[in-house]
mmCIF file of C-alpha atoms and ligand atoms in Angstrom:
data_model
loop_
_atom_site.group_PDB
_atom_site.id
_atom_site.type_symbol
_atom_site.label_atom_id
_atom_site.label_comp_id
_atom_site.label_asym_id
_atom_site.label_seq_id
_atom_site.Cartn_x
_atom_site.Cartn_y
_atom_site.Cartn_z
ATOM 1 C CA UNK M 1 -20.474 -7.899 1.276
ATOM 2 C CA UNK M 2 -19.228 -5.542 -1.378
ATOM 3 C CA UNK M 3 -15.663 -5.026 -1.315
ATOM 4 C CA UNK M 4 -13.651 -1.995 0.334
ATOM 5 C CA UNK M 5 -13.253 0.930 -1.757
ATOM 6 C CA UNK M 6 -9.540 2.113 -1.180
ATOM 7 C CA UNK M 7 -9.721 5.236 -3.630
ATOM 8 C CA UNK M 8 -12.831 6.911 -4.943
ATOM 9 C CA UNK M 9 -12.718 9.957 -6.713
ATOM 10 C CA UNK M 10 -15.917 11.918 -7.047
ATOM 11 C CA UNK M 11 -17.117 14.222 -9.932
ATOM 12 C CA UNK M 12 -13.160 14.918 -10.271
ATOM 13 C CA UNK M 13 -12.259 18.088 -12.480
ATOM 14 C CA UNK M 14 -8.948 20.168 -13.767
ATOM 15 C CA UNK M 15 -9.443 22.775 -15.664
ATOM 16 C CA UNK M 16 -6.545 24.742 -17.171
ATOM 17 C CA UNK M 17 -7.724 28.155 -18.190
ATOM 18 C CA UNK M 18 -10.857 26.917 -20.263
ATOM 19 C CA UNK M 19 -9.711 23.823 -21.233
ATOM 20 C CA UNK M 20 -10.918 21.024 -19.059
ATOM 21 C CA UNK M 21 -7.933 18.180 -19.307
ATOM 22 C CA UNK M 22 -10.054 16.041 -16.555
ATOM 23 C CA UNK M 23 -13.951 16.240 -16.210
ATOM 24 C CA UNK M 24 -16.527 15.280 -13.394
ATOM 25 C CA UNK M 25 -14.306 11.689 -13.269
ATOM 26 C CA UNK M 26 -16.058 9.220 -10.963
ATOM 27 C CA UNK M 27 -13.955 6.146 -10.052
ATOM 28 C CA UNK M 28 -13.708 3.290 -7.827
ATOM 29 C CA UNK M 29 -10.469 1.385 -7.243
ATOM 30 C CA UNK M 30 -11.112 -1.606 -4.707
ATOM 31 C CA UNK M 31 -9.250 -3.620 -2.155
ATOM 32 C CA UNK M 32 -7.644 -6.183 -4.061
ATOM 33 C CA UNK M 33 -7.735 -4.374 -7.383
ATOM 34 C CA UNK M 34 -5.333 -4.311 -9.990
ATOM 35 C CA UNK M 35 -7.275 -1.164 -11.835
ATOM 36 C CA UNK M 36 -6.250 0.100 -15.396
ATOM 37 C CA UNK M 37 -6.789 3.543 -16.175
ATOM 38 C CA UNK M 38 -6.764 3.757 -20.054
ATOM 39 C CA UNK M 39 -7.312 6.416 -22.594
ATOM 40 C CA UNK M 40 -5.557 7.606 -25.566
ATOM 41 C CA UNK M 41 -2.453 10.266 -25.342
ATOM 42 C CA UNK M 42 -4.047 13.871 -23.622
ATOM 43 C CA UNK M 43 -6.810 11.518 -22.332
ATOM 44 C CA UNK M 44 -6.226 12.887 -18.730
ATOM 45 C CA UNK M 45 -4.623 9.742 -17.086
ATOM 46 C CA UNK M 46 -1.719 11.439 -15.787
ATOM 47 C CA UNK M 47 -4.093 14.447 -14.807
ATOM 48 C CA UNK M 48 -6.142 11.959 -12.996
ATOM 49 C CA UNK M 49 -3.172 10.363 -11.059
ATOM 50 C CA UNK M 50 -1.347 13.626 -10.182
ATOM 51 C CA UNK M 51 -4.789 14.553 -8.410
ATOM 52 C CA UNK M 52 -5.035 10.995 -6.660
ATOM 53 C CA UNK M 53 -1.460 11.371 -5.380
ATOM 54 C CA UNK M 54 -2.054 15.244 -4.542
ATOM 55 C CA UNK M 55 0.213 16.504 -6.573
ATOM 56 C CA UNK M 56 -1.725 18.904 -7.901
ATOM 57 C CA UNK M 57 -5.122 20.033 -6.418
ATOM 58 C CA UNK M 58 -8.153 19.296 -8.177
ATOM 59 C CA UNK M 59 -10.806 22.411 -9.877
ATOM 60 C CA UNK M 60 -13.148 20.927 -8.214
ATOM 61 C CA UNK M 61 -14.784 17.083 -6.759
ATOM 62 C CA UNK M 62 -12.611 15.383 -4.211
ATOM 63 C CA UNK M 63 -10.560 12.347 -3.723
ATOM 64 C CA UNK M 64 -10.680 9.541 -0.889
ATOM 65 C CA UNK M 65 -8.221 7.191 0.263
ATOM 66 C CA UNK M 66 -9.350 4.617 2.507
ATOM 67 C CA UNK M 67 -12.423 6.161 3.127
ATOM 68 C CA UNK M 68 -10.723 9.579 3.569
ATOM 69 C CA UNK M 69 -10.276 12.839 1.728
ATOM 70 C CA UNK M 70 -6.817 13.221 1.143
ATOM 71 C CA UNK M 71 -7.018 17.187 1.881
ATOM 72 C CA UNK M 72 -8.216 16.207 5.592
ATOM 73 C CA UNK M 73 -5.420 14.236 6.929
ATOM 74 C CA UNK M 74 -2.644 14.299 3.769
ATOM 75 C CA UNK M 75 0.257 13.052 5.146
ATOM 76 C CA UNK M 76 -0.836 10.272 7.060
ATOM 77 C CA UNK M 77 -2.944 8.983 4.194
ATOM 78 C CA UNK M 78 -0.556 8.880 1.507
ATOM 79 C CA UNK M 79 2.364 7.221 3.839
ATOM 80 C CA UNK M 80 0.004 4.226 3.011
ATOM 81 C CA UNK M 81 0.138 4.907 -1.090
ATOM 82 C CA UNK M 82 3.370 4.141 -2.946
ATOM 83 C CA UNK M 83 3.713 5.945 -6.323
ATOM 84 C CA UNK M 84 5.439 6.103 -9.610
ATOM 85 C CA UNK M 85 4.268 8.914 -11.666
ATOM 86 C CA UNK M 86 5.918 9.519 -14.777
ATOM 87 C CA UNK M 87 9.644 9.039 -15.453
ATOM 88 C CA UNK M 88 11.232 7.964 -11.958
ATOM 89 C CA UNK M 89 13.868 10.654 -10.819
ATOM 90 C CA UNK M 90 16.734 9.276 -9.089
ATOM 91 C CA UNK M 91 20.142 10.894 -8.162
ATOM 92 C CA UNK M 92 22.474 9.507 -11.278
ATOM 93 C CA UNK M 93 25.794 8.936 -9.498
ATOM 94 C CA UNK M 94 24.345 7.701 -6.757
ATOM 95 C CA UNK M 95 23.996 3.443 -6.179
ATOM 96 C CA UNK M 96 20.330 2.600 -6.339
ATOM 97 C CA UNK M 97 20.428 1.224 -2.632
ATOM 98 C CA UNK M 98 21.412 5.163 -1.326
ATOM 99 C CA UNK M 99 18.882 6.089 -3.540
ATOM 100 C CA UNK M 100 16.617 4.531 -1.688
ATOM 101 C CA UNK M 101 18.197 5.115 1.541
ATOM 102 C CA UNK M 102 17.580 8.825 0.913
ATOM 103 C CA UNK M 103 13.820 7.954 0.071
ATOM 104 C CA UNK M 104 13.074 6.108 2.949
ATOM 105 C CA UNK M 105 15.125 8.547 5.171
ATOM 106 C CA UNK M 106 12.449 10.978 3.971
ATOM 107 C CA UNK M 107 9.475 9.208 5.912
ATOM 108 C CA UNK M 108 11.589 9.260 9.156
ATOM 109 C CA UNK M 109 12.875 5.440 8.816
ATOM 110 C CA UNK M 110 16.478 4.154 8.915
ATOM 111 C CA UNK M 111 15.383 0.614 7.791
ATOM 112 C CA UNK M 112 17.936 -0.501 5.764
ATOM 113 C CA UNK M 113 16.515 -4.150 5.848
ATOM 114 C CA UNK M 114 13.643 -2.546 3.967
ATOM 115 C CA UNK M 115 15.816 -1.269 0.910
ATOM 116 C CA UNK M 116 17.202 -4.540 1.025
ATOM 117 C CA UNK M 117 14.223 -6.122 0.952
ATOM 118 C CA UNK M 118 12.502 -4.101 -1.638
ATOM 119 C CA UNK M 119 15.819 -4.060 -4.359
ATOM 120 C CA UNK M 120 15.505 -7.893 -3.847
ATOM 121 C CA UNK M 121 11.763 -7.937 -4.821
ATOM 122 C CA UNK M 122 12.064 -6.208 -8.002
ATOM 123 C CA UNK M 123 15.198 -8.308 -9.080
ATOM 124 C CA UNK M 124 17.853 -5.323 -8.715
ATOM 125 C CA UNK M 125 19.488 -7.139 -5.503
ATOM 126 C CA UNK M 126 22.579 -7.949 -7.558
ATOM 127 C CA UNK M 127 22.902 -3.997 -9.032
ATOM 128 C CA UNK M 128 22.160 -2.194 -6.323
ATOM 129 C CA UNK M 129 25.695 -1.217 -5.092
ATOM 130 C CA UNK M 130 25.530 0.179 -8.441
ATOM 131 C CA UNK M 131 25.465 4.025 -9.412
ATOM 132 C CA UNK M 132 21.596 5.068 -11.371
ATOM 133 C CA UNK M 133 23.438 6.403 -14.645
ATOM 134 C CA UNK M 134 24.797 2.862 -15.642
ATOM 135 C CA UNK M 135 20.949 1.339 -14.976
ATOM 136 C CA UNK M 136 19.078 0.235 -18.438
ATOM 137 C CA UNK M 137 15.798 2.218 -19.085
ATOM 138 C CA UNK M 138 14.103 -1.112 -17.840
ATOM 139 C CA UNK M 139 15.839 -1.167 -14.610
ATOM 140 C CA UNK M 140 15.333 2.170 -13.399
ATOM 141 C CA UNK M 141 11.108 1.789 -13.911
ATOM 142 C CA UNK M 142 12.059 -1.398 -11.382
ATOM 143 C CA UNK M 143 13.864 0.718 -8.990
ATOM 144 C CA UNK M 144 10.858 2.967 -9.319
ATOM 145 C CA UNK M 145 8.405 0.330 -8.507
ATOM 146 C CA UNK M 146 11.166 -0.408 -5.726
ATOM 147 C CA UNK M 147 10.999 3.004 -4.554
ATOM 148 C CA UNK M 148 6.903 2.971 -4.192
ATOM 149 C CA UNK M 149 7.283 -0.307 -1.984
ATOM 150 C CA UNK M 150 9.662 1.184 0.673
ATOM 151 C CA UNK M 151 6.985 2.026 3.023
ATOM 152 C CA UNK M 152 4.868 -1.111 2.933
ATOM 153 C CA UNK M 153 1.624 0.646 1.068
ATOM 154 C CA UNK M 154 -1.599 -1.199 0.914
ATOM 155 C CA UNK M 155 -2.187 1.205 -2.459
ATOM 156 C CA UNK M 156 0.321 1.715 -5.426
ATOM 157 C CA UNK M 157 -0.280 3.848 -8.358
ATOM 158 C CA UNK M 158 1.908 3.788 -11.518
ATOM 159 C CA UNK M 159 1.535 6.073 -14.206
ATOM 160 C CA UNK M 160 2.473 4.568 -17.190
ATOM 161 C CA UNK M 161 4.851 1.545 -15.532
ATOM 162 C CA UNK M 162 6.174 -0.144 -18.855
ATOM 163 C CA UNK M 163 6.899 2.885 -21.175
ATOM 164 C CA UNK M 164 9.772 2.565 -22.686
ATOM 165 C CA UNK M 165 10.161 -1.038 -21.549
ATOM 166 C CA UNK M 166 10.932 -4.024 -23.808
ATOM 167 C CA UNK M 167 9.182 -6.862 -24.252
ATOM 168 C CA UNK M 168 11.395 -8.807 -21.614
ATOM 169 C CA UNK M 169 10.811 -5.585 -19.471
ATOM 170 C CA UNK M 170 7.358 -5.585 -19.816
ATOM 171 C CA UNK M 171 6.973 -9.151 -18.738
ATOM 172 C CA UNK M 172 8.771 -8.963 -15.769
ATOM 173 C CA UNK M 173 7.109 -5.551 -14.660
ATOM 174 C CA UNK M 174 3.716 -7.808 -15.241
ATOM 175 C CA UNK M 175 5.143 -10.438 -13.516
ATOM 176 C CA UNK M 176 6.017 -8.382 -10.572
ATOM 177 C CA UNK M 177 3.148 -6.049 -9.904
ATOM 178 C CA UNK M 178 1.097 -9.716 -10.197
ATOM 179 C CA UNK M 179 3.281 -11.423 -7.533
ATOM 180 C CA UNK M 180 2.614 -8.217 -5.008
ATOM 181 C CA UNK M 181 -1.073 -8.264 -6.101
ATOM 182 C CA UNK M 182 -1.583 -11.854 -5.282
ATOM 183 C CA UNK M 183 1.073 -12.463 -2.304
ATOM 184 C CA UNK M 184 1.064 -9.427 -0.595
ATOM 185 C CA UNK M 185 -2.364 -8.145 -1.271
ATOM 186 C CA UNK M 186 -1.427 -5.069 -2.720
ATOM 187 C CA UNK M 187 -3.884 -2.845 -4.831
ATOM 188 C CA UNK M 188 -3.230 -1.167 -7.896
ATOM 189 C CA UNK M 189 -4.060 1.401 -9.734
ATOM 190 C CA UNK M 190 -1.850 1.861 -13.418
ATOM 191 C CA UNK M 191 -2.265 3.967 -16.616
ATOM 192 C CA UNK M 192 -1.500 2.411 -19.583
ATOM 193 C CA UNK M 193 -2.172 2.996 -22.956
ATOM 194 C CA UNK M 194 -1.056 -1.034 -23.666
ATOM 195 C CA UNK M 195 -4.368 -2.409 -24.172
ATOM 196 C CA UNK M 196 -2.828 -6.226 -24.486
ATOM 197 C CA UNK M 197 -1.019 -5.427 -21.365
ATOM 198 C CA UNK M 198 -3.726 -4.103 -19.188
ATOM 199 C CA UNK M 199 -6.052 -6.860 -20.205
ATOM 200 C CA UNK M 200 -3.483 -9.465 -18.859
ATOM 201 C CA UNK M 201 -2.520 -7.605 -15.849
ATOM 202 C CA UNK M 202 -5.769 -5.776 -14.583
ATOM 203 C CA UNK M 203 -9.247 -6.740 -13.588
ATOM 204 C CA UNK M 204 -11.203 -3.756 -13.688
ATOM 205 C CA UNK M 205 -10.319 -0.736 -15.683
ATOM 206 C CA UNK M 206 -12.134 2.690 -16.381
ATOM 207 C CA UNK M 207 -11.560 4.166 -20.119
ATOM 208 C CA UNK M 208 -10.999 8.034 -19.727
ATOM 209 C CA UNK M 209 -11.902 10.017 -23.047
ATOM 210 C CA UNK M 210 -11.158 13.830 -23.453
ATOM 211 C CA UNK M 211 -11.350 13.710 -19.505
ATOM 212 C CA UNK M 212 -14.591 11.871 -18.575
ATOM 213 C CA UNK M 213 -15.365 8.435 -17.925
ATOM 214 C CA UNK M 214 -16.388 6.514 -20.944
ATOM 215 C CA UNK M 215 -17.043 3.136 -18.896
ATOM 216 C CA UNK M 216 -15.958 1.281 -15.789
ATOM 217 C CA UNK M 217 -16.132 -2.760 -15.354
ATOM 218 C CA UNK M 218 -14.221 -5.942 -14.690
ATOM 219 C CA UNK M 219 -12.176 -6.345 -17.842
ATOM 220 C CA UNK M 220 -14.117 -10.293 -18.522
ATOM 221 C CA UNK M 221 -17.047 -8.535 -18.335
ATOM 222 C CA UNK M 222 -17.124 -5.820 -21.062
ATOM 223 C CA UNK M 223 -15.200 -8.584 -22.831
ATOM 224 C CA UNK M 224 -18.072 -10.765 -22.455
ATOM 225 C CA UNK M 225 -20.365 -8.236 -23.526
ATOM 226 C CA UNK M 226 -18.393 -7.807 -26.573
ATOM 227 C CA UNK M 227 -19.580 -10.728 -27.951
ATOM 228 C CA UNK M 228 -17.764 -13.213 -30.299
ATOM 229 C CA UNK M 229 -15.402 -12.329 -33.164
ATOM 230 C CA UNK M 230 -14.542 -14.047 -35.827
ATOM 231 C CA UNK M 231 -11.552 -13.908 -38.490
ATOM 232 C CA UNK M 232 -12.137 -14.185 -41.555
ATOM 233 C CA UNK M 233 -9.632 -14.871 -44.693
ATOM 234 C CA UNK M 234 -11.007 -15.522 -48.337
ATOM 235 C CA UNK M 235 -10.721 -14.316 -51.815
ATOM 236 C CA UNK M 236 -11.525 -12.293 -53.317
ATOM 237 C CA UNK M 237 -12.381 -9.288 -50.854
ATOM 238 C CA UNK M 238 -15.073 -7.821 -52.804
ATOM 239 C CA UNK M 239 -17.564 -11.097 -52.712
ATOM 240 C CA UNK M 240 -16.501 -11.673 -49.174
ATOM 241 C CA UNK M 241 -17.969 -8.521 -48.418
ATOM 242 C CA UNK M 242 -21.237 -9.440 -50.163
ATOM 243 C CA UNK M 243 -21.317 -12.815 -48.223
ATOM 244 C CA UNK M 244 -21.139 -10.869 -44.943
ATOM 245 C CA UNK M 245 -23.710 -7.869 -46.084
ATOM 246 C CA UNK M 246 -26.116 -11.594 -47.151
ATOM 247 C CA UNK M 247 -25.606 -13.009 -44.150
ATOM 248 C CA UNK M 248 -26.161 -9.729 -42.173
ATOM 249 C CA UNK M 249 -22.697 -9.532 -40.311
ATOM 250 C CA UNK M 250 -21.385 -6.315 -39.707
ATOM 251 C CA UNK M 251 -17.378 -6.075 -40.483
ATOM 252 C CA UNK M 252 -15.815 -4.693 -37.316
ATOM 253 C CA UNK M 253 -12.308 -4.305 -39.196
ATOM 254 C CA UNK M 254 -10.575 -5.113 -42.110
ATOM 255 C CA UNK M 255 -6.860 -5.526 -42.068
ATOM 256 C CA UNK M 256 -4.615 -7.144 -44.834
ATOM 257 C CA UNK M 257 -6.988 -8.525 -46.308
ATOM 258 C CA UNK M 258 -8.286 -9.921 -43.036
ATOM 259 C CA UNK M 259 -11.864 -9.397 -41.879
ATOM 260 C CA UNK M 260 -12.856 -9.593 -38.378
ATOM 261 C CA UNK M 261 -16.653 -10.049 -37.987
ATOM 262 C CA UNK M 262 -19.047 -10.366 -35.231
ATOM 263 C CA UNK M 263 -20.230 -13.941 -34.957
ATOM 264 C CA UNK M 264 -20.861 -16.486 -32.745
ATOM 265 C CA UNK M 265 -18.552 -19.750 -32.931
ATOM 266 C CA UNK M 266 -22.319 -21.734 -33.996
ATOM 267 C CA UNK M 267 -22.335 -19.584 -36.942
ATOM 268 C CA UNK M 268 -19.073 -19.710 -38.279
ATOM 269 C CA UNK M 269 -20.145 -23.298 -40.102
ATOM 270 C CA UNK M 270 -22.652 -21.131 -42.504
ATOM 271 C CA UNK M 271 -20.013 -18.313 -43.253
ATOM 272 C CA UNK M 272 -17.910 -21.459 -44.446
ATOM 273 C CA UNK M 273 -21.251 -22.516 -46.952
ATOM 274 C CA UNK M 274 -21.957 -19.415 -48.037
ATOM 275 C CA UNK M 275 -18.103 -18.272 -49.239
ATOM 276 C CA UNK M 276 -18.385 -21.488 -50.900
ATOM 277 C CA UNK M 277 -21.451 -21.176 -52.908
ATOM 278 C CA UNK M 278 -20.298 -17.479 -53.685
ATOM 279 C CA UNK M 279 -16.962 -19.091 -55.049
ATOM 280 C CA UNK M 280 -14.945 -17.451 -52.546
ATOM 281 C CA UNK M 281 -11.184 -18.930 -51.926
ATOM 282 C CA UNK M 282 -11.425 -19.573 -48.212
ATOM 283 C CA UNK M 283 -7.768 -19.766 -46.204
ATOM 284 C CA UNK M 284 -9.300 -18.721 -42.715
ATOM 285 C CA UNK M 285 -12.167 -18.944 -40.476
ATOM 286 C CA UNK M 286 -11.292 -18.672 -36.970
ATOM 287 C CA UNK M 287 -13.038 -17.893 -33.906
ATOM 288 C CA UNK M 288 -12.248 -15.557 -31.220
ATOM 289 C CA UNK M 289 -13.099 -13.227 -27.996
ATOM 290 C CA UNK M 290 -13.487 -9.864 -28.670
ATOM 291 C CA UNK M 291 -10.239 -8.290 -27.417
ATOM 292 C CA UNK M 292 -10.092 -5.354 -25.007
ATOM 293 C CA UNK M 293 -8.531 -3.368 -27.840
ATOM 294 C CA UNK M 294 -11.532 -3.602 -29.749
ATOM 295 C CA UNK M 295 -13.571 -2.844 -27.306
ATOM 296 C CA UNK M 296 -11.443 0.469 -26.355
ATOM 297 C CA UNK M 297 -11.526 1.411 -29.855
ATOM 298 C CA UNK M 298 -15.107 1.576 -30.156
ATOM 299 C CA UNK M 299 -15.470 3.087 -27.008
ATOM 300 C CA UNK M 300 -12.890 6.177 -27.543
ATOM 301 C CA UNK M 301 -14.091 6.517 -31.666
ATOM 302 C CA UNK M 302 -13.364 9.714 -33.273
ATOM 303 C CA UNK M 303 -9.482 9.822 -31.608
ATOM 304 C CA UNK M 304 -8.522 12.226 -29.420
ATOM 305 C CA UNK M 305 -9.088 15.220 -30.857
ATOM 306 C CA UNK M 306 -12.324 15.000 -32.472
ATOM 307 C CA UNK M 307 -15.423 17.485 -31.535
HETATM 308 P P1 LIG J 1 -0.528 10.654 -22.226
HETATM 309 O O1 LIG J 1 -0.994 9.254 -22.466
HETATM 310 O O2 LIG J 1 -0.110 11.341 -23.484
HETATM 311 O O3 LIG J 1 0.454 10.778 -21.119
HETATM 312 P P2 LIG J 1 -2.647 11.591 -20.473
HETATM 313 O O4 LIG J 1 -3.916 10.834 -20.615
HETATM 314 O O5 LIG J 1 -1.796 11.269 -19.302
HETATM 315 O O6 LIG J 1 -1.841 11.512 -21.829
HETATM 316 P P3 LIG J 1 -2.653 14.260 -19.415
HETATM 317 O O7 LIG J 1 -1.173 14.371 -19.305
HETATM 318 O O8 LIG J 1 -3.416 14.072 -18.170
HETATM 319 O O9 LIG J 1 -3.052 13.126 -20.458
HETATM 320 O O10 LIG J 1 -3.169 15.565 -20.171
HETATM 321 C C1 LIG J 1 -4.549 15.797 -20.406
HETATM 322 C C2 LIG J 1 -4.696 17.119 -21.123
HETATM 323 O O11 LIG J 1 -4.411 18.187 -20.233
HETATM 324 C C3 LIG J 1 -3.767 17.273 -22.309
HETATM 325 O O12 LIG J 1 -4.460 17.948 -23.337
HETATM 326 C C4 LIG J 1 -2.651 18.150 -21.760
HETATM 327 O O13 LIG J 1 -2.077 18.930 -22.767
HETATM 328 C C5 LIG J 1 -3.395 19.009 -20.753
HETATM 329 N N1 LIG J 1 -2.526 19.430 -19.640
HETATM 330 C C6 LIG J 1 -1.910 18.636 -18.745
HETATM 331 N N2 LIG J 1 -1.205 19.355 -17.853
HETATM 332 C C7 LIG J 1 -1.361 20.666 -18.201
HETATM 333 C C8 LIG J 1 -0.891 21.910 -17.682
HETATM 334 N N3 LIG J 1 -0.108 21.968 -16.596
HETATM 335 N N4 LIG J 1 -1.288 23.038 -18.310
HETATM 336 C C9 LIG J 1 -2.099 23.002 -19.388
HETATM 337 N N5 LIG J 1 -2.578 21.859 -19.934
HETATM 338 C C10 LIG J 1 -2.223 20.712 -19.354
#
């Protein structure tokens, strides 16, 4: 049995004026998911996710929640959604438990417990009697993700959940939207342009590109399809090069006076015999998986801005 689709979006568009920021965008987030939306900056990520969460109303195409269109029944479909799109607002001089309070007050419910219990899953049990203006960048994106759990949603979309983070913040924000995944079953749906990130945190992801879909798959399969990489260090560069053009390898980047080239662990003990016999001064020869950077690099080629 194929899995539940808890948000489809179907031949989604925004135009502004002419310009078409988001563009007949098909996607499928599943039960279960945690779902990376990637593209480069102006790629139409937040465009996307202002649509799903109705903030703004689409040109044209529709989205569903649970099976739904949003437009049909609005409220009662996104009380099961929890959200963080860009920078979380919060009152300053207010603690981040009244915060909260106010939030929750908003969707009818006096359930303090709640707050309690949401501070305490994103680690901010200790600061919450403690005004918003003294919280570090890093703990306000957690009373954000605090903020989206209040009302127990099976579906929580984050726009962008670890800019501005550290690396320390960026772990635990990892560390936390896996724990809710796995224990509580909750689905996600996050923008990122953190490739490393996304390919630890998410298994499926969709790569948006001047506002259309460039491809949608479980992350370990495009990686798979990527194929083998290897990395390659020897002196000097210019021979190395030959070696690869002999052997027929294609250079998928040079860096530093690093290569990375396509090739299959088997192979890598003939690169090793061929620098040789060229004379080549060989320091590396390492194989690897193709990352999902690569593979988003390739995919979005020619940046954002080109025809
Ligand atoms: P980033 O990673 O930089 O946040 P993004 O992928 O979230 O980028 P969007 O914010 O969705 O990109 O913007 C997509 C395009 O639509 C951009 O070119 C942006 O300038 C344009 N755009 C977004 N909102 C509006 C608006 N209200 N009016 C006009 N153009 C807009």
């Amino acid at each position: 049995m194929s899995a539940e689709v808890v948000l489809r979006t179907e031949a989604l568009t925004k135009r502004f004026g002419a310009f078409a920021a988001v563009e007949d965008l098909s996607l499928e987030v599943r039960r279960g998911d945690v779902f990376g939306l990637l593209g480069l900056n102006g790629a139409g990520k937040t465009t996307t996710i202002r649509m799903a969460t109705r903030l703004i109303a689409p040109t044209s195409g529709r989205v569903l929640l649970f099976g739904e269109d949003v437009r049909d029944n609005r409220l009662e479909i996104l009380n099961r959604v929890g959200a963080m799109v860009e920078i979380p607002q919060f009152y300053p001089y207010l603690t981040g438990r009244t915060n909260l309070e106010l939030l929750l007050g908003l969707s009818g419910s006096r359930d303090r417990a709640r707050v309690a219990e949401c501070l305490d899953r994103v680690g901010l049990a200790g600061r919450g009697d403690d005004r918003v203006r003294t919280y570090s960048q890093g703990m306000r994106q957690r009373l954000g993700l605090a903020q989206a759990l209040l009302t127990r949603p099976e579906l929580i979309i984050l726009d962008e959940p670890t800019n501005g983070l550290d690396p320390q913040g960026i772990l635990d924000m990892r560390r936390l939207i896996g724990g809710l995944n796995r224990e509580e079953g909750v689905t996600f749906l996050i923008s990122s342009h953190l490739l490393h990130e996304v390919e630890l945190s998410c298994n499926r992801v969709a790569i948006v590109h001047r506002g259309r879909l460039k491809v949608q798959d479980e992350v370990s399969r495009l990686l798979a399809g990527a194929g083998s990489i290897a990395r390659v260090r020897a002196e000097p560069l210019d021979l190395v090069r030959k070696v690869a053009a002999a052997l027929g390898v294609a250079i998928e980047s040079e860096e530093a006076g690093t290569l990375r080239v396509r090739c299959e662990p088997e192979a890598l003990a003939a690169w090793a015999a061929e620098l040789h016999r060229a004379g080549c001064r060989l320091h590396e020869l390492t194989p690897g998986k193709a990352t999902l950077e690569e593979y988003f690099l390739a995919a979005t080629a020619g940046g954002p801005h080109a025809a």
